[in-house]
Short mmCIF file of C-alpha atoms and ligand atoms in Angstrom, two decimals:
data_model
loop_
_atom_site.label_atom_id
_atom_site.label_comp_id
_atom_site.label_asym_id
_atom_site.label_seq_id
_atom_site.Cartn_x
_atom_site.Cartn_y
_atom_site.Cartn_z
CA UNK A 27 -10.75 -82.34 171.41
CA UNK A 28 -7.39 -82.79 173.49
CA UNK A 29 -4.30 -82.84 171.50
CA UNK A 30 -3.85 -86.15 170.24
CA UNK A 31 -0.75 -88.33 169.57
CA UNK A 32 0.37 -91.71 168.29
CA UNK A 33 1.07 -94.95 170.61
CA UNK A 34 1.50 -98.19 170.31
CA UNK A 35 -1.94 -99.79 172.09
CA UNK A 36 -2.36 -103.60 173.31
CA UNK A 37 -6.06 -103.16 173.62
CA UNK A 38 -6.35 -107.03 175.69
CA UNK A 39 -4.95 -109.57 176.92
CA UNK A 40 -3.04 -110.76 174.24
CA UNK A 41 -4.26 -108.83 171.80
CA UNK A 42 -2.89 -107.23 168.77
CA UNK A 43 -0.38 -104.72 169.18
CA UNK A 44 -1.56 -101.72 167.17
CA UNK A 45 -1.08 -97.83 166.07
CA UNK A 46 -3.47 -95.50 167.03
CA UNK A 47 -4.58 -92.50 168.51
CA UNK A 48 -4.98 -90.71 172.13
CA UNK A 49 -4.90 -88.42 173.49
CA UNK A 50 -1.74 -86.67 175.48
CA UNK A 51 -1.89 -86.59 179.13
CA UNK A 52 -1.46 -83.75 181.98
CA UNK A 53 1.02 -84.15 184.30
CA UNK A 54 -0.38 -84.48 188.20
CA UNK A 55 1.58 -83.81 191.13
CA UNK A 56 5.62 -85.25 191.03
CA UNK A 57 4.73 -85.92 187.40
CA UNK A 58 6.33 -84.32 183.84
CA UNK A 59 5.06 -84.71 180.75
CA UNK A 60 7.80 -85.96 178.06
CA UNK A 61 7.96 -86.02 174.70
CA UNK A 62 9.01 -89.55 173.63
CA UNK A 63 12.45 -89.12 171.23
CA UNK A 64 13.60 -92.81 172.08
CA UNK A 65 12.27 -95.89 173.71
CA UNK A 66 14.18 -99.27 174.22
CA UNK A 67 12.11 -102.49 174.26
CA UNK A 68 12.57 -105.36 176.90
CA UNK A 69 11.89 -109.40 177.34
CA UNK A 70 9.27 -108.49 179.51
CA UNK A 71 7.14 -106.53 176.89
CA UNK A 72 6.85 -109.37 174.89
CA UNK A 73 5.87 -111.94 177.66
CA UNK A 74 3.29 -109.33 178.95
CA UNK A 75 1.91 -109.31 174.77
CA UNK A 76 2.32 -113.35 174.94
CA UNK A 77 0.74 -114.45 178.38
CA UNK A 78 -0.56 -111.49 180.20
CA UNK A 79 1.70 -111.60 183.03
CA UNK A 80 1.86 -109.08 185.60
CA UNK A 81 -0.44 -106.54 184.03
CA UNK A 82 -5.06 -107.04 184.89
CA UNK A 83 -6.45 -103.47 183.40
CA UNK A 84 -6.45 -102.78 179.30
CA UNK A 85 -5.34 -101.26 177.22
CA UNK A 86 -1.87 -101.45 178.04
CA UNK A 87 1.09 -99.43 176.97
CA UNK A 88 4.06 -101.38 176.79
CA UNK A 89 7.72 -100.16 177.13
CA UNK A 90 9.26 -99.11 180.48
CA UNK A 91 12.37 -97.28 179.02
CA UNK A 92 11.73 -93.36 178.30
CA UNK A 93 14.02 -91.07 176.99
CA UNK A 94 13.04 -87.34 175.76
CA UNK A 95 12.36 -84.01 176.52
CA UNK A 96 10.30 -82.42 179.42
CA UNK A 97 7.48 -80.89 177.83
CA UNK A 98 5.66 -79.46 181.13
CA UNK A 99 5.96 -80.19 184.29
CA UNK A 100 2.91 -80.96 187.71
CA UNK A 101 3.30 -79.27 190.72
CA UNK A 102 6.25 -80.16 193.18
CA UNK A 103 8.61 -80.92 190.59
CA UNK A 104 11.62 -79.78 191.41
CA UNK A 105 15.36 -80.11 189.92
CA UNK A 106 13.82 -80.32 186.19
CA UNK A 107 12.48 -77.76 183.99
CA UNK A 108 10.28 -77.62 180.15
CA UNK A 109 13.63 -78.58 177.94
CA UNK A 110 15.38 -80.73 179.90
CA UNK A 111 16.59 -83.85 178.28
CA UNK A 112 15.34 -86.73 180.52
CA UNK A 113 15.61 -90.72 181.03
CA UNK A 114 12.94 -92.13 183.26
CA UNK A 115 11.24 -95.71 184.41
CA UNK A 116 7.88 -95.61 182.53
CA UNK A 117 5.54 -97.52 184.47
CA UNK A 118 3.55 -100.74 182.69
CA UNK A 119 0.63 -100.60 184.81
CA UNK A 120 -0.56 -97.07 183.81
CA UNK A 121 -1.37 -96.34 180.33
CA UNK A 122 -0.26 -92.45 181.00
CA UNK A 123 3.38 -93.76 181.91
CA UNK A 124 4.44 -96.34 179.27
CA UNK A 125 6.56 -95.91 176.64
CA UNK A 126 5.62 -96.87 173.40
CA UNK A 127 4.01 -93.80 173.06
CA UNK A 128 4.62 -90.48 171.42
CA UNK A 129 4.16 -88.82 174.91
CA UNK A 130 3.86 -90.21 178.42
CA UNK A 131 4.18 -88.70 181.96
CA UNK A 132 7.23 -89.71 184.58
CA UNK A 133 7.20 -89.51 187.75
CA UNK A 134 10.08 -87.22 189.04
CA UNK A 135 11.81 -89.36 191.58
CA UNK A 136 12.77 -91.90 188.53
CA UNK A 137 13.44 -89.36 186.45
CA UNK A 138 17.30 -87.91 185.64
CA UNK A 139 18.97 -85.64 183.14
CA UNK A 140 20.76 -87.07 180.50
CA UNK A 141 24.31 -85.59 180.10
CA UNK A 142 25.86 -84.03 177.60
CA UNK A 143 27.81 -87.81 176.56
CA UNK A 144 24.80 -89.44 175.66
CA UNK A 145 21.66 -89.50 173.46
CA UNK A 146 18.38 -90.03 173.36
CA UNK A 147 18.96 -93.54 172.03
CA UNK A 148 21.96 -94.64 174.59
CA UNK A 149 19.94 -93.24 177.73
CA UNK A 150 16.96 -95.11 176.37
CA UNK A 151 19.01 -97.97 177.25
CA UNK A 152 19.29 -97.62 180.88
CA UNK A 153 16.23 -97.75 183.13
CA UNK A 154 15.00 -100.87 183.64
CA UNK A 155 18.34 -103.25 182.96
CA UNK A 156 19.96 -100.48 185.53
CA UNK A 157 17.22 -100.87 187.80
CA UNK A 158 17.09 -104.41 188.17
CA UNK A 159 20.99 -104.55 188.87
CA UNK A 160 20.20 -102.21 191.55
CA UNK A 161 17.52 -103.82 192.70
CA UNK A 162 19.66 -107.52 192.55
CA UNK A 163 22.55 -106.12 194.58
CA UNK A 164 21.41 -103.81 197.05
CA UNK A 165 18.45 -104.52 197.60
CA UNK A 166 17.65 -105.88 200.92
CA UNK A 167 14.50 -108.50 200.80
CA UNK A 168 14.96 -109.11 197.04
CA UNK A 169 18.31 -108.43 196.75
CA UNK A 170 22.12 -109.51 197.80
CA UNK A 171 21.46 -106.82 200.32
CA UNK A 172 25.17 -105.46 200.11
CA UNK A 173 25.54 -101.64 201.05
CA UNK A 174 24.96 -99.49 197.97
CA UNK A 175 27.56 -96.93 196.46
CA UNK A 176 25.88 -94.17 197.59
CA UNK A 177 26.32 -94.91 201.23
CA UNK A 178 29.20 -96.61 201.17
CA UNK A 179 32.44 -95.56 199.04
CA UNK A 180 34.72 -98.04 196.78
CA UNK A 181 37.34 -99.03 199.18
CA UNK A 182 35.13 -99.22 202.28
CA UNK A 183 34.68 -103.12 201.82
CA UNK A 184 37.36 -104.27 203.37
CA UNK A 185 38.56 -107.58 201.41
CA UNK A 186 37.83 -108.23 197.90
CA UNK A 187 35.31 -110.24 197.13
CA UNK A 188 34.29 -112.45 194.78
CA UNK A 189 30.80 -112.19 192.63
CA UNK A 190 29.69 -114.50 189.28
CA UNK A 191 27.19 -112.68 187.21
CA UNK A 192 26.07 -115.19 184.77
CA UNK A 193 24.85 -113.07 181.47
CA UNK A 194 27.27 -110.67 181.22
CA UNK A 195 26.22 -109.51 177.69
CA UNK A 196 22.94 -109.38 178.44
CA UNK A 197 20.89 -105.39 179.63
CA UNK A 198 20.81 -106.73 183.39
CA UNK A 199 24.19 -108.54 183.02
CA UNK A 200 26.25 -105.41 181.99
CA UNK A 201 24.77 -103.34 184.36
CA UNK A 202 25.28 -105.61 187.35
CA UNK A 203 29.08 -106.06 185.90
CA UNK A 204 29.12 -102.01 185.85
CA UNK A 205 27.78 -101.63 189.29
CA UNK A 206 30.10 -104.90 191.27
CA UNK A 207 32.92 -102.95 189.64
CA UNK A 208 31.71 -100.01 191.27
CA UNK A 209 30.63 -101.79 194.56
CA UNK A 210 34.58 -103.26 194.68
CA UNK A 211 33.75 -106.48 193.80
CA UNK A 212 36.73 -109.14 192.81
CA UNK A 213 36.94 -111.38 190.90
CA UNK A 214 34.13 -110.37 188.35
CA UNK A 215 33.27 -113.71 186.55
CA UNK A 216 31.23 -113.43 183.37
CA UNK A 217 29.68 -115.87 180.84
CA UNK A 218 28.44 -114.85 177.73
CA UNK A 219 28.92 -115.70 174.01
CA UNK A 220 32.38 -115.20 172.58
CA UNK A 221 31.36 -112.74 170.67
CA UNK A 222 30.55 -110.87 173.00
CA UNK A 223 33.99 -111.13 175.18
CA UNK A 224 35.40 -107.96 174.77
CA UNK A 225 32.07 -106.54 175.74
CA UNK A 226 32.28 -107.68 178.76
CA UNK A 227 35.72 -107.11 180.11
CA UNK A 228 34.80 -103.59 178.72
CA UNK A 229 31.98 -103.29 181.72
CA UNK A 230 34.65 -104.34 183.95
CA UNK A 231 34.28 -108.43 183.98
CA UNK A 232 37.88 -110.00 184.72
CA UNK A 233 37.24 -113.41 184.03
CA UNK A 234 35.08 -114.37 181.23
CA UNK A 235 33.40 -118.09 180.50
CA UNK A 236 31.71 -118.92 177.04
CA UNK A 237 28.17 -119.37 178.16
CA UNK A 238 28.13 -122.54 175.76
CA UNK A 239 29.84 -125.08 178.23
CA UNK A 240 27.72 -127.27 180.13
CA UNK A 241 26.75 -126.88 183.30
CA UNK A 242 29.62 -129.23 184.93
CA UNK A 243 32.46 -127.64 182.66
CA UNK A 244 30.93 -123.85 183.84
CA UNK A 245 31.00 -124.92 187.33
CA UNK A 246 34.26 -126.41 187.33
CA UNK A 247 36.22 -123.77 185.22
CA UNK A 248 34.30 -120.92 187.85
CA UNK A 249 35.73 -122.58 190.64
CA UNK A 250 39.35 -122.23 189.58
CA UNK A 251 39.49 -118.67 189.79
CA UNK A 252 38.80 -117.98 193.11
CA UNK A 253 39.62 -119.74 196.78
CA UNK A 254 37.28 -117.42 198.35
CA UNK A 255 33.65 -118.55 198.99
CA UNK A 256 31.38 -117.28 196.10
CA UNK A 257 29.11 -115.62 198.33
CA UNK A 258 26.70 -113.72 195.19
CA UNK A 259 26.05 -114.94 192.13
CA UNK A 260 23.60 -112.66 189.39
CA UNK A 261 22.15 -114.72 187.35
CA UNK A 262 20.88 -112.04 184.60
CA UNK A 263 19.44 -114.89 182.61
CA UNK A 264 17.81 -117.02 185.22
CA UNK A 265 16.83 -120.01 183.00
CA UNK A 266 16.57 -123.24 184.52
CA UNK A 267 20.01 -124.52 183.58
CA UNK A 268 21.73 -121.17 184.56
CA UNK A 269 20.18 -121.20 187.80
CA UNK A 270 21.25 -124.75 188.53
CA UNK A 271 24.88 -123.71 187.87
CA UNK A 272 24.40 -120.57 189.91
CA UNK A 273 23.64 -122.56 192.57
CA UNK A 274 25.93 -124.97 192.69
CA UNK A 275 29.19 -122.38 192.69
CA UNK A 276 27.38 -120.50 195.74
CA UNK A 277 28.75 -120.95 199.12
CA UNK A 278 27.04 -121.88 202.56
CA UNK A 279 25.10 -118.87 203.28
CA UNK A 280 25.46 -117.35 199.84
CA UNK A 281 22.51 -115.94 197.40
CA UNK A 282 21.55 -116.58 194.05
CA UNK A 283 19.97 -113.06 193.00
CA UNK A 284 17.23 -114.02 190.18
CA UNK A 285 15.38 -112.22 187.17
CA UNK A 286 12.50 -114.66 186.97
CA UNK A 287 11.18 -117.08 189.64
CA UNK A 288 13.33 -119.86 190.78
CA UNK A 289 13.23 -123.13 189.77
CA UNK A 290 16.28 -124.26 192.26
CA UNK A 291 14.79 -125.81 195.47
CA UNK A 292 16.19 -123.88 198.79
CA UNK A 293 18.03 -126.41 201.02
CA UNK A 294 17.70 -126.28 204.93
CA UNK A 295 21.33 -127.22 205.16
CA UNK A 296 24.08 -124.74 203.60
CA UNK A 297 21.55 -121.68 204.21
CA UNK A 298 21.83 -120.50 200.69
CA UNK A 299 19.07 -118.26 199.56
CA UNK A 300 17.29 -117.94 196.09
CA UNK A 301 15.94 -114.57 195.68
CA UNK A 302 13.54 -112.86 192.77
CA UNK A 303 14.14 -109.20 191.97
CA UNK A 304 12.04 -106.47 190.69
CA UNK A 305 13.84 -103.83 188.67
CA UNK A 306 10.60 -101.98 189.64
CA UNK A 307 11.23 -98.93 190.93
CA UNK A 308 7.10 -97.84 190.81
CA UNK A 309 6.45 -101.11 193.38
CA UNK A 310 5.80 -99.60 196.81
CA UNK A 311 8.32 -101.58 198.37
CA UNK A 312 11.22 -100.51 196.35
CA UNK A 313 10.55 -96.91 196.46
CA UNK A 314 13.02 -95.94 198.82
CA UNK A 315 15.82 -97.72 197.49
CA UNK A 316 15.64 -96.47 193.56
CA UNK A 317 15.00 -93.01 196.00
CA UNK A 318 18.24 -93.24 196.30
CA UNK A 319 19.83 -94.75 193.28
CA UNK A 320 17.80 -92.51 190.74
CA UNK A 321 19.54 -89.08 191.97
CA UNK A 322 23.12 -91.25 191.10
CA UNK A 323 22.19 -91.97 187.47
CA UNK A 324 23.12 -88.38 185.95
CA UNK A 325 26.55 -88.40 187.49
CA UNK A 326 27.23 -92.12 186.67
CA UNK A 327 26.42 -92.13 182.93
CA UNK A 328 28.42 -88.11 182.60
CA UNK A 329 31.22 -89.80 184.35
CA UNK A 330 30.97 -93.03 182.37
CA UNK A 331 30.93 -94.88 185.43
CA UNK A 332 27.65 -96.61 183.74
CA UNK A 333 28.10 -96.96 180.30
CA UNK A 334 24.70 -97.65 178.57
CA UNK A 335 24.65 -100.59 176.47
CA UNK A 336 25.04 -101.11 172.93
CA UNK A 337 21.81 -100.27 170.36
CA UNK A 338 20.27 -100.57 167.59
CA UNK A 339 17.99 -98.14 166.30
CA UNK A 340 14.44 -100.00 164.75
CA UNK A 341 13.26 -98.25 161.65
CA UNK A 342 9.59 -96.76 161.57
CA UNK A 343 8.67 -95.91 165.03
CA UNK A 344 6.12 -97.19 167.21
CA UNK A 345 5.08 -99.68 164.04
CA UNK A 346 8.69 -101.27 164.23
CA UNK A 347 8.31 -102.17 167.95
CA UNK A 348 6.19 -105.51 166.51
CA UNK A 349 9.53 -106.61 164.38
CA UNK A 350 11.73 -105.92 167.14
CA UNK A 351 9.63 -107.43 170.18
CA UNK A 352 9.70 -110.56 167.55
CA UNK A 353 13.51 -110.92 167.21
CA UNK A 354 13.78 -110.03 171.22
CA UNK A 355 11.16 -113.60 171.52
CA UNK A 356 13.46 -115.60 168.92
CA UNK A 357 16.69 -115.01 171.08
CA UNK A 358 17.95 -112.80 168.13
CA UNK A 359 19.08 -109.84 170.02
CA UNK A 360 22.73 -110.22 171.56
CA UNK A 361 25.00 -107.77 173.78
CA UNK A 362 22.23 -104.89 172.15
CA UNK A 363 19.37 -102.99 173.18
CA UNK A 364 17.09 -102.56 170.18
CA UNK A 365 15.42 -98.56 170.33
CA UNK A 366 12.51 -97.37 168.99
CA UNK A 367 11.84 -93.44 167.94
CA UNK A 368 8.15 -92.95 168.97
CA UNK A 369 8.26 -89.32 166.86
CA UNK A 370 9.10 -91.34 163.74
CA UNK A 371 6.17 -92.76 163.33
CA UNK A 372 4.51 -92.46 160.04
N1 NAP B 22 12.77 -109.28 187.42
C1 NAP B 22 12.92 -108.15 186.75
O1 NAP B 22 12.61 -107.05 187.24
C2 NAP B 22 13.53 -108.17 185.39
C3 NAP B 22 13.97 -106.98 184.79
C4 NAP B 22 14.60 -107.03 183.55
C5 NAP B 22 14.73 -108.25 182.91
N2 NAP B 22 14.23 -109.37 183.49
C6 NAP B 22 14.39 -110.67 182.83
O2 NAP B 22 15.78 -110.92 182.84
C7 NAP B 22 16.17 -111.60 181.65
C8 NAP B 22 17.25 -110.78 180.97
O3 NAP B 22 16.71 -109.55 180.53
P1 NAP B 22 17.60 -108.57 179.64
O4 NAP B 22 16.78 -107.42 179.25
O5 NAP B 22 18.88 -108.34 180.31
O6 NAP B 22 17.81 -109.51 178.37
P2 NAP B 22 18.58 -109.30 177.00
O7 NAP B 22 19.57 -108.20 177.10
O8 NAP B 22 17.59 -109.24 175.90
O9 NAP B 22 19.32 -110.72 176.92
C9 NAP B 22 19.99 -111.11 175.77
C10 NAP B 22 21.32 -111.70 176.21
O10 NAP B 22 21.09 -112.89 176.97
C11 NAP B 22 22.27 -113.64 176.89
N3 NAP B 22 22.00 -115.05 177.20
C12 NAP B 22 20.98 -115.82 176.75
N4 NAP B 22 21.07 -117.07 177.27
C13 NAP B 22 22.19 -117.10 178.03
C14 NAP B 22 22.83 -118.10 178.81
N5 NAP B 22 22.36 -119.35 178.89
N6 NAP B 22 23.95 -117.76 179.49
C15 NAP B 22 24.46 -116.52 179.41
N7 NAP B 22 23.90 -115.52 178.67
C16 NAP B 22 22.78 -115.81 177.99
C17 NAP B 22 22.72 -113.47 175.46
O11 NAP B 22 24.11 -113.56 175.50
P3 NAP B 22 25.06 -113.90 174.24
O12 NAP B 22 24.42 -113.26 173.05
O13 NAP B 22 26.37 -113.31 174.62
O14 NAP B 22 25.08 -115.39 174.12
C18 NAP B 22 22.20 -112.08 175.07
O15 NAP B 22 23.24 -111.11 174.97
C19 NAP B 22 14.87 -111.75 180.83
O16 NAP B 22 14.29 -112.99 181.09
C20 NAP B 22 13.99 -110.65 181.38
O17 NAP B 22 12.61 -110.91 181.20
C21 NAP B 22 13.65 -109.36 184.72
#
């Protein structure tokens, strides 16, 4: 029998999430095989569990965020060797790739070192909220389309210019903060909880707005800190009511860069566009842009220009994934990534 290992299996759609066994896969070409020391669970593992969006074969590994240690390596795999600590974009629609699992193959291109500042747990943190920020700004169908770091430096932008990222405290949010500091964007105008403040202006947000006002009091207290025409706004949360004020503080010709599909109604007359990213770095058409970005991601966490987010560490393995995908679907989780540690497992 092949060497065998523990994951976390959704056997159908909307199934039972459940411990069992499998068996441990063989890297092909471009691929390493990882062993699993830390996993971070995300919104959308939980809505593919609840509705069966986005995934059509089963059984399904859930969990997109890897961290761990290369354990061997496929042909044509370059820049990583057996030991290396890794982070790497699991991939949802291959059971080989996900991460809820004690061991799962990467594919090399999303896959980057972790440096010597951060663990397991913190780089476990990273992929997909990092991804989707990239994705949201520099992307160039499904993004804001504005030049990315790597080809352009800080500096070369010219004026300053303004960018609201509404969900500051949230994975996507603090990443997109990180990465408009980065890009030169100013202002940075945040909402989030209160709590959650000092968070926030940590990432690099300079004006912060408690994510409790309404709609007309967000709007109106935006719109005081800038004269310039709010040409992006990131809405990390994307719910109806945050897109609606999104869209009302974006200028003629301005776009609203969504997480989920839009509910605000392009107009023909101010131009302003509504567009849905994929933090997707496995979906053909974003290949060459994360490319790109996932050669940047060792350098930016060692030089804390990205600084991974907050966690919390979910006793009992795979088995504790259930509890935590349950407090991510009651809203419970704030400014924090919850982690699971695969090899914990009992
Ligand atoms: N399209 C894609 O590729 C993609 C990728 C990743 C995520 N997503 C989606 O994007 C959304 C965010 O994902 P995530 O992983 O970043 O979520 P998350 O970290 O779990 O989000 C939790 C945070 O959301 C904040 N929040 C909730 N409602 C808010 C509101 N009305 N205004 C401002 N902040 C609010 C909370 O802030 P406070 O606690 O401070 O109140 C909390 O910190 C989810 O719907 C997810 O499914 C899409």
């Amino acid at each position: 029998m092949s060497p065998q290992q523990k994951a976390l299996i959704l056997p159908k759609k909307r199934g039972n999430l459940k411990v069992d066994s499998r068996s441990i896969p063989s890297p092909g070409t471009g691929q390493l095989l990882v062993r699993i020391h830390s996993a971070a669970l995300n919104p959308v593992d939980y809505k593919i569990h609840d509705t069966g969006i986005f995934v059509t074969h089963y059984p399904v590994i859930l969990g997109v965020d890897i961290a761990g240690i290369v354990e061997g390596l496929g042909e044509d795999v370059e820049n990583f060797r057996k030991g290396d600590k890794i982070l790497a974009h699991g991939n949802l629609y291959i059971i080989d790739q996900g991460a809820f699992q004690q061991y799962a193959l990467t594919v090399a291109t999303f896959t980057a070192k972790i440096p010597s500042n951060q663990s397991f747990d913190s780089a476990a943190t990273v992929p997909l909220g990092l991804d989707t920020a990239v994705g949201g700004l520099y992307g160039s169908d499904r993004g804001a389309g504005i030049d990315p770091p790597w080809v352009k430096c800080v500096g070369d932008h010219g004026p300053k210019r303004p960018i609201v990222i509404l969900g500051g405290s949230s994975s996507v949010g603090s990443y997109t903060i990180q990465l408009a500091r980065l890009s030169g964007f100013y202002p940075i105008v945040t909402t989030a909880s209160p709590n959650n403040e000092n968070l926030v202006r940590d990432y690099g947000a300079t004006h912060f707005f408690d994510r409790h006002l309404s709609g007309n009091q967000l709007v109106a207290a935006i719109n005081k800190v800038t004269d310039s025409p709010i040409g992006i706004v990131f809405d990390a949360v994307s719910l109806p009511e945050t897109q609606s004020v999104g869209w009302r503080l974006l200028a003629k010709n301005g776009i609203l860069v969504l997480t989920l599909p839009a509910s605000v109604k392009e107009d023909e007359g101010k131009g302003r566009k509504a567009v849905y990213t994929h933090g997707d770095p496995h979906l053909p058409y974003n290949h060459e842009l994360f490319s790109n970005s996932w050669p940047m991601v060792e350098k930016w966490l060692s030089e804390g220009i990205i600084q991974p987010n907050n966690h919390e560490v979910l006793p009992n393995g795979l088995e504790g994934i259930i509890g935590g995908l349950e407090r991510l679907r009651m809203g419970q989780v704030s400014g924090t990534k919850l982690v699971a540690r695969p090899q914990e497992t009992l």
